Coordinates of C-alpha atoms in Angstrom, one line a residue:
X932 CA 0.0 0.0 0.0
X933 CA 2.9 1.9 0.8
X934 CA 5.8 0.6 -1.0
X935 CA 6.3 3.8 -3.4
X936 CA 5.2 6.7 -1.3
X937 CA 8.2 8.6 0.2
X938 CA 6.0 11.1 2.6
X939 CA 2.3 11.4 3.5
X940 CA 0.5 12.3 6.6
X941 CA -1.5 10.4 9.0
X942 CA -3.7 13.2 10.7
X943 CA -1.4 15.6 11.6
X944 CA 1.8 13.8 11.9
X945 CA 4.1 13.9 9.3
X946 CA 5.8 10.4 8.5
X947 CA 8.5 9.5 6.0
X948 CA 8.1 6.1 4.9
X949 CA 11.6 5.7 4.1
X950 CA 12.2 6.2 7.9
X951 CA 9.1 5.8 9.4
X952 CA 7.2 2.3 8.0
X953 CA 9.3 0.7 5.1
X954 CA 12.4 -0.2 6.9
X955 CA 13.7 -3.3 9.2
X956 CA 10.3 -4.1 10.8
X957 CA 10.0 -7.4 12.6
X958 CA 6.7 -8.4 10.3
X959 CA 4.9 -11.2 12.5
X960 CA 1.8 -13.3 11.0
X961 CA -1.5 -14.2 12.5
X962 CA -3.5 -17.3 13.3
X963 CA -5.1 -16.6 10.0
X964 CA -1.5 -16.3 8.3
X965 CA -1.7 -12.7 8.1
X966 CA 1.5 -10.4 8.1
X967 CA 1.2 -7.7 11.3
X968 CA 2.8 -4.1 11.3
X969 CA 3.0 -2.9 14.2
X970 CA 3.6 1.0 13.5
X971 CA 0.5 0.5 11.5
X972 CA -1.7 -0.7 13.7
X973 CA -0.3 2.3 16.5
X974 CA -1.1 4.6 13.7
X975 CA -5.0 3.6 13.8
X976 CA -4.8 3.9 17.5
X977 CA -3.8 7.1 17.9
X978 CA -5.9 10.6 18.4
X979 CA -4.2 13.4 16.0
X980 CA -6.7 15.5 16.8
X981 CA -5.0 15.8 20.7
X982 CA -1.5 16.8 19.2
X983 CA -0.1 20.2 19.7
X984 CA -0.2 20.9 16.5
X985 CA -3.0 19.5 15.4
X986 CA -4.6 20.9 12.6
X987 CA -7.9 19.9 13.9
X988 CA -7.3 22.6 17.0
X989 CA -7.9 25.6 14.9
X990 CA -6.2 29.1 16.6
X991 CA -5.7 27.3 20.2
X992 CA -5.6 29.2 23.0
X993 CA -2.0 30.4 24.0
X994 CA -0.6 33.2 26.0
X995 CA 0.4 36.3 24.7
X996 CA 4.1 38.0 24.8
X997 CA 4.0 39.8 27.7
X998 CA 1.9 37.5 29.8
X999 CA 1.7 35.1 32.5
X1000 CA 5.5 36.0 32.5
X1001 CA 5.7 34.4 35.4
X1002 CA 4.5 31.0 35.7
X1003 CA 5.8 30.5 32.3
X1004 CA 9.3 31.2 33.2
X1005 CA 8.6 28.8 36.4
X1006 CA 7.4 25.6 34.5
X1007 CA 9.8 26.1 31.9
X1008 CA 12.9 26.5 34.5
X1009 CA 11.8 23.5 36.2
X1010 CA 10.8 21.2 32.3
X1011 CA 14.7 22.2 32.0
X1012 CA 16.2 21.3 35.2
X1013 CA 16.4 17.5 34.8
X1014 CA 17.9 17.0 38.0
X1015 CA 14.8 18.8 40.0
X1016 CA 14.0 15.6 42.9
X1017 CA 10.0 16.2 41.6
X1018 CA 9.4 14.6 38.2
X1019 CA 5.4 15.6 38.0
X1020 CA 4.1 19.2 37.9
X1021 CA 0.3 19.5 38.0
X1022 CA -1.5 22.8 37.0
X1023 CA -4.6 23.3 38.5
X1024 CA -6.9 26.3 38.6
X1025 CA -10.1 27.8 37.9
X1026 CA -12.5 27.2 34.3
X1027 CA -11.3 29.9 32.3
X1028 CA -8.0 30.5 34.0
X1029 CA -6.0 29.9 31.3
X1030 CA -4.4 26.5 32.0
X1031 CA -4.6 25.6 28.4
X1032 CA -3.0 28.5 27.0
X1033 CA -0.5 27.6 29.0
X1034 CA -0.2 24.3 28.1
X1035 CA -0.1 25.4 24.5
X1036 CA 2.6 28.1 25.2
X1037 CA 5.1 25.4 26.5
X1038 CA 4.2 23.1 24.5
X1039 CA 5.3 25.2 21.7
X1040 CA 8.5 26.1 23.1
X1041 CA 9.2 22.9 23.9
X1042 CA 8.8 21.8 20.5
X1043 CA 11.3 24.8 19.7
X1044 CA 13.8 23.6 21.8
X1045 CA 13.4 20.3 21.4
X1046 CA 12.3 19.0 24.5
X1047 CA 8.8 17.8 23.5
X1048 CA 8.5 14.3 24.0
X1049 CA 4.7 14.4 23.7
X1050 CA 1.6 16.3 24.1
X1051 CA -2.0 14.8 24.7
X1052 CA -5.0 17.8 24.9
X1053 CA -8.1 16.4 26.4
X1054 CA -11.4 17.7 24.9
X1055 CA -15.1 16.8 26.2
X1056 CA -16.6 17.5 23.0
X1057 CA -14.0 15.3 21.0
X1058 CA -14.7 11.6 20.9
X1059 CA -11.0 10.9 20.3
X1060 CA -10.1 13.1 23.2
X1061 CA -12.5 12.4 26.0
X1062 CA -11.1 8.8 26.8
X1063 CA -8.4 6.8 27.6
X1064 CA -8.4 4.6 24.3
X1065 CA -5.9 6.7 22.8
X1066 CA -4.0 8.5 25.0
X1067 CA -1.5 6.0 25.4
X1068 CA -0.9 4.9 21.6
X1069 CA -0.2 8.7 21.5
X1070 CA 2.0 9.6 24.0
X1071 CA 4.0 6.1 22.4
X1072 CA 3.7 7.6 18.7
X1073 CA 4.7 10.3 19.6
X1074 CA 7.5 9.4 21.3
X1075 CA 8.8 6.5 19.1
X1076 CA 8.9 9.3 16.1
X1077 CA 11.6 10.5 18.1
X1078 CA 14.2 7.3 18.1
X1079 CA 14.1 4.8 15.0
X1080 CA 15.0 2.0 17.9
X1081 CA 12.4 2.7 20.1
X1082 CA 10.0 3.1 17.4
X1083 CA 11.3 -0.4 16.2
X1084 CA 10.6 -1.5 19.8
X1085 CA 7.2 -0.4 20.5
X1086 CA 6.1 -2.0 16.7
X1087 CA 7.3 -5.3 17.9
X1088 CA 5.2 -5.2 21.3
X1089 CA 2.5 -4.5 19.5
X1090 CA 3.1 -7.8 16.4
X1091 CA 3.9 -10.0 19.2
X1092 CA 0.5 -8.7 20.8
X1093 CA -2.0 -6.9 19.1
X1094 CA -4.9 -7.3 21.6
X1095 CA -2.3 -4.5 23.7
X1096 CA -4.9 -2.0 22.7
X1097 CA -7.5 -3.7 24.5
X1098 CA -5.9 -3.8 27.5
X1099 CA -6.0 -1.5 30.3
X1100 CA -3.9 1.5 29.9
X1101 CA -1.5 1.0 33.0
X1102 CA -0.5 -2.7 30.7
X1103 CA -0.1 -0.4 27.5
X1104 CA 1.8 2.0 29.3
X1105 CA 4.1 -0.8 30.8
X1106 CA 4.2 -2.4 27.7
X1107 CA 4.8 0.4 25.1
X1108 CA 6.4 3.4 26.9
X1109 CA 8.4 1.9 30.2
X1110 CA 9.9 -1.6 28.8
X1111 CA 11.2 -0.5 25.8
X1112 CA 12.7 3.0 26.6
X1113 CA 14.5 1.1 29.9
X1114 CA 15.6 -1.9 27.4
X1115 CA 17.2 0.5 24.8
X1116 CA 18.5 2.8 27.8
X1117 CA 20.0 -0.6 29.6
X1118 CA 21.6 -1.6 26.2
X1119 CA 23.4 1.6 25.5
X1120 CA 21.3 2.4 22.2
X1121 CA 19.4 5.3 23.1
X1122 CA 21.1 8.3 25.9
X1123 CA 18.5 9.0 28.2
X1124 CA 20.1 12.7 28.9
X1125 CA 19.4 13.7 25.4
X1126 CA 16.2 12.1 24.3
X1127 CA 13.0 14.9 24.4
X1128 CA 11.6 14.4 27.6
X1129 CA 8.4 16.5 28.2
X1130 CA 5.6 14.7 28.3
X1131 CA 2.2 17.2 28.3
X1132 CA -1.1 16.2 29.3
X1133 CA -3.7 19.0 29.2
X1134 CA -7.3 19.0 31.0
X1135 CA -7.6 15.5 32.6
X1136 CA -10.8 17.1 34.3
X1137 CA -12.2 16.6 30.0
X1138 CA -11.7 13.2 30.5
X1139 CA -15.2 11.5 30.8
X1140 CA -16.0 9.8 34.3
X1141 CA -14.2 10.3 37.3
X1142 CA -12.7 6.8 37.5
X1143 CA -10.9 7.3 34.5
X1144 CA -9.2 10.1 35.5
X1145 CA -8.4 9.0 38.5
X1146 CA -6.9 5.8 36.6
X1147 CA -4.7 7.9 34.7
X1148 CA -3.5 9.7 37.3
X1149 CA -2.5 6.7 39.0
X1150 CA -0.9 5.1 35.7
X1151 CA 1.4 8.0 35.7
X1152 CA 2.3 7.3 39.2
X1153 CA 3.0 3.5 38.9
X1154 CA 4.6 3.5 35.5
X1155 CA 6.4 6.8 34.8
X1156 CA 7.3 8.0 38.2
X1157 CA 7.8 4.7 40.1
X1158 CA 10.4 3.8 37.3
X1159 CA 14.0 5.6 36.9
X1160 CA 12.9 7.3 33.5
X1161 CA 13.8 10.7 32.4
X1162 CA 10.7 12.2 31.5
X1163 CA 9.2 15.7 33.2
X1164 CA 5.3 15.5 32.8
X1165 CA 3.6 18.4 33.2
X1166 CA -0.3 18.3 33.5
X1167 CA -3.0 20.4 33.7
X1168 CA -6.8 20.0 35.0
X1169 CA -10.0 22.1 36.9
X1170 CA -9.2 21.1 40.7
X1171 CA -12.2 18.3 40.1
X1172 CA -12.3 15.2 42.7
X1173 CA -9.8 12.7 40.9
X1174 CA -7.4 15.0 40.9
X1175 CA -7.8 17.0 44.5
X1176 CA -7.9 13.4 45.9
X1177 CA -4.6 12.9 44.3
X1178 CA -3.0 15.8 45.7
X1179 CA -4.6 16.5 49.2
X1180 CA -2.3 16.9 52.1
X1181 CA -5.0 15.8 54.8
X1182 CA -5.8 13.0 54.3
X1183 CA -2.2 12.5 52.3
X1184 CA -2.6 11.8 48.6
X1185 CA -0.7 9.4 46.3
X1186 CA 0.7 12.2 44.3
X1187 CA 1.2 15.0 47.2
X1188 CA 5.0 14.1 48.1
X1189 CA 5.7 13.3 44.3
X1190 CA 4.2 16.5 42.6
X1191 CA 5.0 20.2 41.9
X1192 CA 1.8 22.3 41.9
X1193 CA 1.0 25.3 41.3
X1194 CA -2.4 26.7 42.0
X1195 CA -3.2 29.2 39.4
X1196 CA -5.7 31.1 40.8
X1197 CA -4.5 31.3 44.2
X1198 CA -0.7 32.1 43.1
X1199 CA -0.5 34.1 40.7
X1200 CA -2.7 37.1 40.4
X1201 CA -3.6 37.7 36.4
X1202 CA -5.1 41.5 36.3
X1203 CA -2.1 42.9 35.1
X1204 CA -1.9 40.2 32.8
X1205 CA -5.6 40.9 31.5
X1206 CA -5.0 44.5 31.6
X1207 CA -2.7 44.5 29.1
X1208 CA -3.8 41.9 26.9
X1209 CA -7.6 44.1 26.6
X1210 CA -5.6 47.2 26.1
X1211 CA -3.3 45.5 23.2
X1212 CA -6.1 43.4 21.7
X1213 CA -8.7 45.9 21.4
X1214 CA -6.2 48.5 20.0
X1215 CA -5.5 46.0 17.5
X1216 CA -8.8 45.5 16.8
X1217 CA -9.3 49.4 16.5
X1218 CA -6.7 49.6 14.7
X1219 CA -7.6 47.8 11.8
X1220 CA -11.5 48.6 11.9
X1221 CA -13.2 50.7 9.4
X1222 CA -15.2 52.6 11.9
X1223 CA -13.0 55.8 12.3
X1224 CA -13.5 56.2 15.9
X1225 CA -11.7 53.1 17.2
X1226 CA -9.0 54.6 15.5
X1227 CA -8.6 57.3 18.0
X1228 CA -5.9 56.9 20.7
X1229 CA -8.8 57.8 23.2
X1230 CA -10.8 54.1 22.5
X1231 CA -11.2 52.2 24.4
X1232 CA -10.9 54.6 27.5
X1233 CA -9.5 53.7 30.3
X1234 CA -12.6 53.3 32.6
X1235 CA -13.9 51.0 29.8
X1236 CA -10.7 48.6 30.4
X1237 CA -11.0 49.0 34.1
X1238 CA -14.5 47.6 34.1
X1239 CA -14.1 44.8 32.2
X1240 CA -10.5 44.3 34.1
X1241 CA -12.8 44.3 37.3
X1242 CA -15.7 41.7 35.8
X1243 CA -12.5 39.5 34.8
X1244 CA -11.9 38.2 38.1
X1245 CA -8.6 37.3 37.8
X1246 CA -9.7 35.0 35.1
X1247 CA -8.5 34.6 31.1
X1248 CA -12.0 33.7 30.0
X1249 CA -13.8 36.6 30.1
X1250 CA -11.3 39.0 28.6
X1251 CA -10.9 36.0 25.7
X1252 CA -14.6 36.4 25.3
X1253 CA -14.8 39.9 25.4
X1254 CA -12.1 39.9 22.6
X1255 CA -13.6 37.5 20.4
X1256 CA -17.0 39.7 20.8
X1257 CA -15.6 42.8 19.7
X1258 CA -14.0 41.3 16.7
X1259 CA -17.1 40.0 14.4
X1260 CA -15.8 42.0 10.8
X1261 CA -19.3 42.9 9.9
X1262 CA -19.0 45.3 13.3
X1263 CA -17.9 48.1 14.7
X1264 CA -15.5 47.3 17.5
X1265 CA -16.6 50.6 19.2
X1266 CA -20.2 49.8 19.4
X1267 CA -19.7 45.7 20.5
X1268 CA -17.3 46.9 23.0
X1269 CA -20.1 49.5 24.1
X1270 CA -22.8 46.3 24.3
X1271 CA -20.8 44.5 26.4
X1272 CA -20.3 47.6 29.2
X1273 CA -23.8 48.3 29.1
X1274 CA -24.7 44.9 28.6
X1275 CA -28.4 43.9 31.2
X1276 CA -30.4 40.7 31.0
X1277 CA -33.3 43.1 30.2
X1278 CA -31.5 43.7 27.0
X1279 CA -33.2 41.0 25.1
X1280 CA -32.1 37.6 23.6
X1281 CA -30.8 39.2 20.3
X1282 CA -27.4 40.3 22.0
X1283 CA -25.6 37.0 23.7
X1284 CA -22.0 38.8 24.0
X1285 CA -20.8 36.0 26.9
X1286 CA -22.9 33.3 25.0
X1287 CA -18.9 31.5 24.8
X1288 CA -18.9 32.0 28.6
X1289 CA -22.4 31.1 29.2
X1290 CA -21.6 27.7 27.2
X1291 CA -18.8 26.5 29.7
X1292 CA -21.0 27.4 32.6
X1293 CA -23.6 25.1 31.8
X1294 CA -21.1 22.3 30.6
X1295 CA -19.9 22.7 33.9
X1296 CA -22.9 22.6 35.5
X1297 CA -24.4 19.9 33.6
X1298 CA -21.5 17.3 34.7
X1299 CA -21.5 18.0 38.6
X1300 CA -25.6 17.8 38.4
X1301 CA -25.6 14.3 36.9
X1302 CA -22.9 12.8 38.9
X1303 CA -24.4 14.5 42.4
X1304 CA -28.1 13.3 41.1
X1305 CA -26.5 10.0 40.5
X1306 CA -25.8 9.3 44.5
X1307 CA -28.5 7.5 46.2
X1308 CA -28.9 9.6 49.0
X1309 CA -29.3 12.8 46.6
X1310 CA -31.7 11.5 44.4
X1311 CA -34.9 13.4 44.8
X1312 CA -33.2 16.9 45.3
X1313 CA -32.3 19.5 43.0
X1314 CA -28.8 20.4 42.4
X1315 CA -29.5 23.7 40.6
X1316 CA -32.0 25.2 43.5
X1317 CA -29.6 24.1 46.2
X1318 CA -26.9 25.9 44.5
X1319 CA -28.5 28.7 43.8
X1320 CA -29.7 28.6 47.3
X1321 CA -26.1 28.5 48.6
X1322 CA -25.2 31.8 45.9
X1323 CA -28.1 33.7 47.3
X1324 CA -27.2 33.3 50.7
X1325 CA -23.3 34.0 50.6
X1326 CA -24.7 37.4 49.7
X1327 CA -27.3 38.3 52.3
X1328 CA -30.6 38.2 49.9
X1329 CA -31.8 34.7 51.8
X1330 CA -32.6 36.9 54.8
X1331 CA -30.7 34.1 57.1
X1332 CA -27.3 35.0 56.2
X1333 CA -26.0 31.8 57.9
X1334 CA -22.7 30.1 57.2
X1335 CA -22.2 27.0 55.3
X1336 CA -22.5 24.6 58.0
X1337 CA -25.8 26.1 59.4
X1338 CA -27.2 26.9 56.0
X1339 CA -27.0 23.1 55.3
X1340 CA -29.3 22.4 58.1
X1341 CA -31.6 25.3 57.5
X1342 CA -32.1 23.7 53.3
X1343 CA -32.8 20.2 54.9
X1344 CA -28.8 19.1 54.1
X1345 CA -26.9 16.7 56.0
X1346 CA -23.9 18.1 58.2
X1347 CA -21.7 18.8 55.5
X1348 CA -23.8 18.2 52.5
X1349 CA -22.6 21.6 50.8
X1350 CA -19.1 19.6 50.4
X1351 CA -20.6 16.9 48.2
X1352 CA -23.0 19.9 47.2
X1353 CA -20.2 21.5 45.5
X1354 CA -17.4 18.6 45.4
X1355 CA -17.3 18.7 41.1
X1356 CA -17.7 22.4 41.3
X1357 CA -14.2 23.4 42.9
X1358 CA -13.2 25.5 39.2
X1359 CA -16.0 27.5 40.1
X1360 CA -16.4 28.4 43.6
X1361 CA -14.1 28.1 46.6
X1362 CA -14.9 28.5 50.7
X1363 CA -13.5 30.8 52.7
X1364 CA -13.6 30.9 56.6
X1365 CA -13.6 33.8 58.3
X1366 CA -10.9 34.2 61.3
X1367 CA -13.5 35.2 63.8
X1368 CA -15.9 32.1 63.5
X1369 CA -12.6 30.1 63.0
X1370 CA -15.0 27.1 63.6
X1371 CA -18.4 27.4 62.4
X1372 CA -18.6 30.8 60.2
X1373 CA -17.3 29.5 56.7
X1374 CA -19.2 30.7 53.5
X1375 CA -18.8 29.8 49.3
X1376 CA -17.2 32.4 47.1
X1377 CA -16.9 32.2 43.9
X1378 CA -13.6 32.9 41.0
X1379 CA -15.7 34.6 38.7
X1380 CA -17.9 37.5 39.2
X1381 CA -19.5 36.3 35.9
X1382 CA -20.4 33.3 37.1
X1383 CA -22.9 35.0 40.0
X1384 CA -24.1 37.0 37.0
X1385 CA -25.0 34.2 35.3
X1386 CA -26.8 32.2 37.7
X1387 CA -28.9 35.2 38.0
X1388 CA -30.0 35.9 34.4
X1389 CA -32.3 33.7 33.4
X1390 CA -31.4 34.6 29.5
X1391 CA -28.0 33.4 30.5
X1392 CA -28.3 30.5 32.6
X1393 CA -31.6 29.3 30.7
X1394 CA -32.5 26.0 32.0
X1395 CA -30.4 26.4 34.6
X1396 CA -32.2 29.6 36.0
X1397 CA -34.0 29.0 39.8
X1398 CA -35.8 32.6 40.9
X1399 CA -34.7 34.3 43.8
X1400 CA -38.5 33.7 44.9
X1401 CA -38.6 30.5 44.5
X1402 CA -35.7 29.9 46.5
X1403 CA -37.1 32.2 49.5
X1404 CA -40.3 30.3 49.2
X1405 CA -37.9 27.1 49.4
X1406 CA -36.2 27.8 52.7
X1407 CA -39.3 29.1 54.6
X1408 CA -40.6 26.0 53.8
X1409 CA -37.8 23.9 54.9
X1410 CA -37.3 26.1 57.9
X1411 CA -41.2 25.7 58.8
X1412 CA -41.3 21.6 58.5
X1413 CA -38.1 21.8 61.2
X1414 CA -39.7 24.3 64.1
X1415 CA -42.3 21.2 65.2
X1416 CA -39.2 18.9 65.8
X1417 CA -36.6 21.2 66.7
X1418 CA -37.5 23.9 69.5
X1419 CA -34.2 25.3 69.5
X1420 CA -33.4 25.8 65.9
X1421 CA -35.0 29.3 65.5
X1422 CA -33.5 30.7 68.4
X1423 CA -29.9 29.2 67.2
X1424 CA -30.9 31.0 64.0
X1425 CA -32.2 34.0 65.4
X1426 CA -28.9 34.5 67.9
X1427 CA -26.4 33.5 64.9
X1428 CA -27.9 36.3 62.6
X1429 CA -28.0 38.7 65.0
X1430 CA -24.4 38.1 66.4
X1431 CA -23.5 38.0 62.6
X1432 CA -25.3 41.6 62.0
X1433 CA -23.4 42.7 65.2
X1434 CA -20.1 42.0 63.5
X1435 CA -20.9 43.7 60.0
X1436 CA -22.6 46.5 62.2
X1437 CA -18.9 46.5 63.8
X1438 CA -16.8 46.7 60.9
X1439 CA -19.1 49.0 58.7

């Protein structure tokens, strides 16, 4: 099939046959007497459309010049410095922080320098992306494209057993990445100091089911960390279960004394960072509009810039939606830019400016109400009005104004239900306890302003909208059924608000 072609492409990898497929294989039959190619049959295992450079991942997401400085200057100190004790960096932060433009950024000057071993980016929406089938046939491509012996090596795993694909991928991993690279290292054929050793993995969190990223993370551990291999792997993921398990200090985690992390949103604070990359962006944009007033050096004006800087929240996503907004052709920049700042629900259904950030809210959303629905012991109760209850209450418009741990029992929770409440929500909201009710006075909080918005719009949040009334009429319910069987729960209630109001009272 091949025998005369000298290049072609298979997805987005380029392959030279010459090299690549018609050399030396070790060409194995069947039980049916059929010749086996190895490379070949890793070729239709593979998921192109999760390379770097995939042509598939039109314009993906990277970080400007002169941002997340930083960060970027951190992950790429420690990719170079091979001798770091920690062989596992994991990114975590927010939706919409910008984890994979960072991924994207070093993984393209990795790929400069060469460094890149492999890169793997995780999409929900991509069938080829959202499971483990082909993560490890392309991490192995990958890598076997960059040594003719271990490419010859991982081929002739895969003639001697072509079922390997079936397998579970901690046997493909041990089978086509760790064996062969520590055969041809032990036999002096391949310098371990010199082969590209980054291996990227970008948003686990898109991985479908929370056992399977959890299985991952644990392959990594067992065969790539366990071993004595060279490789730096640097991943990246929403602080979702499978990986906060992994990582937790209390109780320890399999991968807290073997990982670097960095917590985006909490170390490294990204206004500047969005400043700048409004002010450059929508200059461009000005810049090259027909509409002669972007073209003034007065557009957009400063208090423009510091409002959307402000509705940002510290995260990536907005000011990318903003952007891509104010760039439709057929527009002027000045007057999308101008819908945006005045932007209200009442505005009508014609004008969806955050309909991008609207989408990932809801996808979000949609995942963590399944999986808490799915529990036994939550069946019957709904997610959305609980959250919503939880959002209108960290704000005062409840009328209780109640921490966490009381609100729970006020909305007919279990002690602690707002944990699993909001367990697959953690790249949304956060909790924060406040120094002077150390123990009980603890309260949700969310990364994005946007988000709060959004939950309150019901053009926005569509399907997803709950009322404010129908929450009230919600908790006065729930808190009447309770007075017959507990006598003391409206004076606990009663005292905690008004101690509460005592202490805003205080520091007002």
């Amino acid at each position: 099939m091949f025998s005369n072609s000298h290049r072609f492409n298979v997805g987005n990898i380029n392959i030279d046959s010459s090299q690549h497929i018609h050399h030396a294989h070790h060409h194995v039959q069947n039980a049916q007497g059929n010749r086996i190619d190895g490379w070949r049959m890793l070729l239709e295992n593979i998921a192109s459309n999760a390379l770097h450079n995939s042509s598939v991942r039109i314009d993906p997401p990277k970080c400007d010049e002169d941002t997340r400085v930083e960060v970027i200057g951190e992950i790429v100190d420690w990719i170079q410095d091979r001798d770091a004790p920690k062989r596992l960096l994991c990114l975590t932060g927010a939706a919409g922080a910008g984890k994979s433009a960072l991924q994207q950024t070093i993984a393209d000057r990795c790929s400069d320098s060469n460094s890149l071993g492999s890169a793997f980016f995780f999409s929900a929406g991509d069938p080829t992306r959202n499971t483990l089938s082909y993560i490890v046939p392309t991490i192995a491509c990958q890598l076997g494209l960059r040594h003719s012996a271990l490419r010859d090596n991982i081929a002739k795993v895969i003639e001697e057993d072509p079922l390997i694909f079936k397998k579970n991928i901690k046997l493909q991993m041990d089978a086509l990445l760790v064996s062969p690279f520590k055969r041809l290292c032990a036999s002096g054929e391949m310098d371990r100091n010199t082969f590209p050793h980054a291996i990227l993995i970008d948003g686990i969190d898109e991985c479908s089911g929370e056992e399977n990223q959890a299985e991952l993370l644990s392959t990594i551990k067992h065969c790539l960390l366990d071993n004595d291999l060279p490789f730096r792997i640097f991943i990246a993921s929403r602080p979702e279960w499978a990986i906060r398990s992994a990582l937790d200090s209390e109780p320890e985690g399999y991968l807290y004394q073997l990982a670097y992390h960095i917590k985006l949103s909490d170390k490294y604070d990204a206004t500047g960072d969005i400043r700048r990359y409004l002010q450059r962006r929508l200059r461009d944009l000005g810049s090259r509009s027909r509409d002669r007033r972007a073209h003034s050096h007065l557009w957009p004006t400063k208090e423009d810039i510091e409002k959307l800087v402000a509705a940002a929240s510290g995260q990536f996503i907005y000011a990318a939606t903003v952007v891509k907004y104010v760039s439709e052709r057929r527009s002027s920049p000045v007057d999308r830019l101008r819908t945006i700042i005045n932007w209200t629900p009442e505005g009508g259904q014609q004008t969806r400016p955050f309909e991008l950030l609207d989408t990932l809210y809801r996808n979000v959303l949609s995942t963590a109400k399944e999986l808490y629905e799915a529990v036994d012991t939550n069946r019957g109760r709904d997610f959305v009005l609980l959250i919503r209850a939880h959002q209108m209450n960290s704000t005062g418009r409840v009328g209780i104004m109640s921490s966490t741990r009381y609100f729970d029992e006020v909305i007919g929770l279990e002690e602690g239900g707002n944990e699993v409440l909001f367990s697959d929500l953690h790249s949304l909201v956060f909790f924060r306890q406040s120094p002077t009710f150390f123990e009980v006075w603890q309260q949700v909080h969310f990364y994005h302003q946007s988000f709060s918005e959004f939950l309150n719009s019901k053009i926005r949040a569509q399907y997803f909208f709950v009322s404010e009334r129908r929450v009230r009429e919600y908790v006065v319910k729930s808190c009447l059924q309770k007075l017959p069987h507990h006598e003391d729960f409206l004076d606990s209630r009663e005292s905690l608000t008004a101690f509460h109001s005592d202490q805003v009272t205080d520091s007002t």
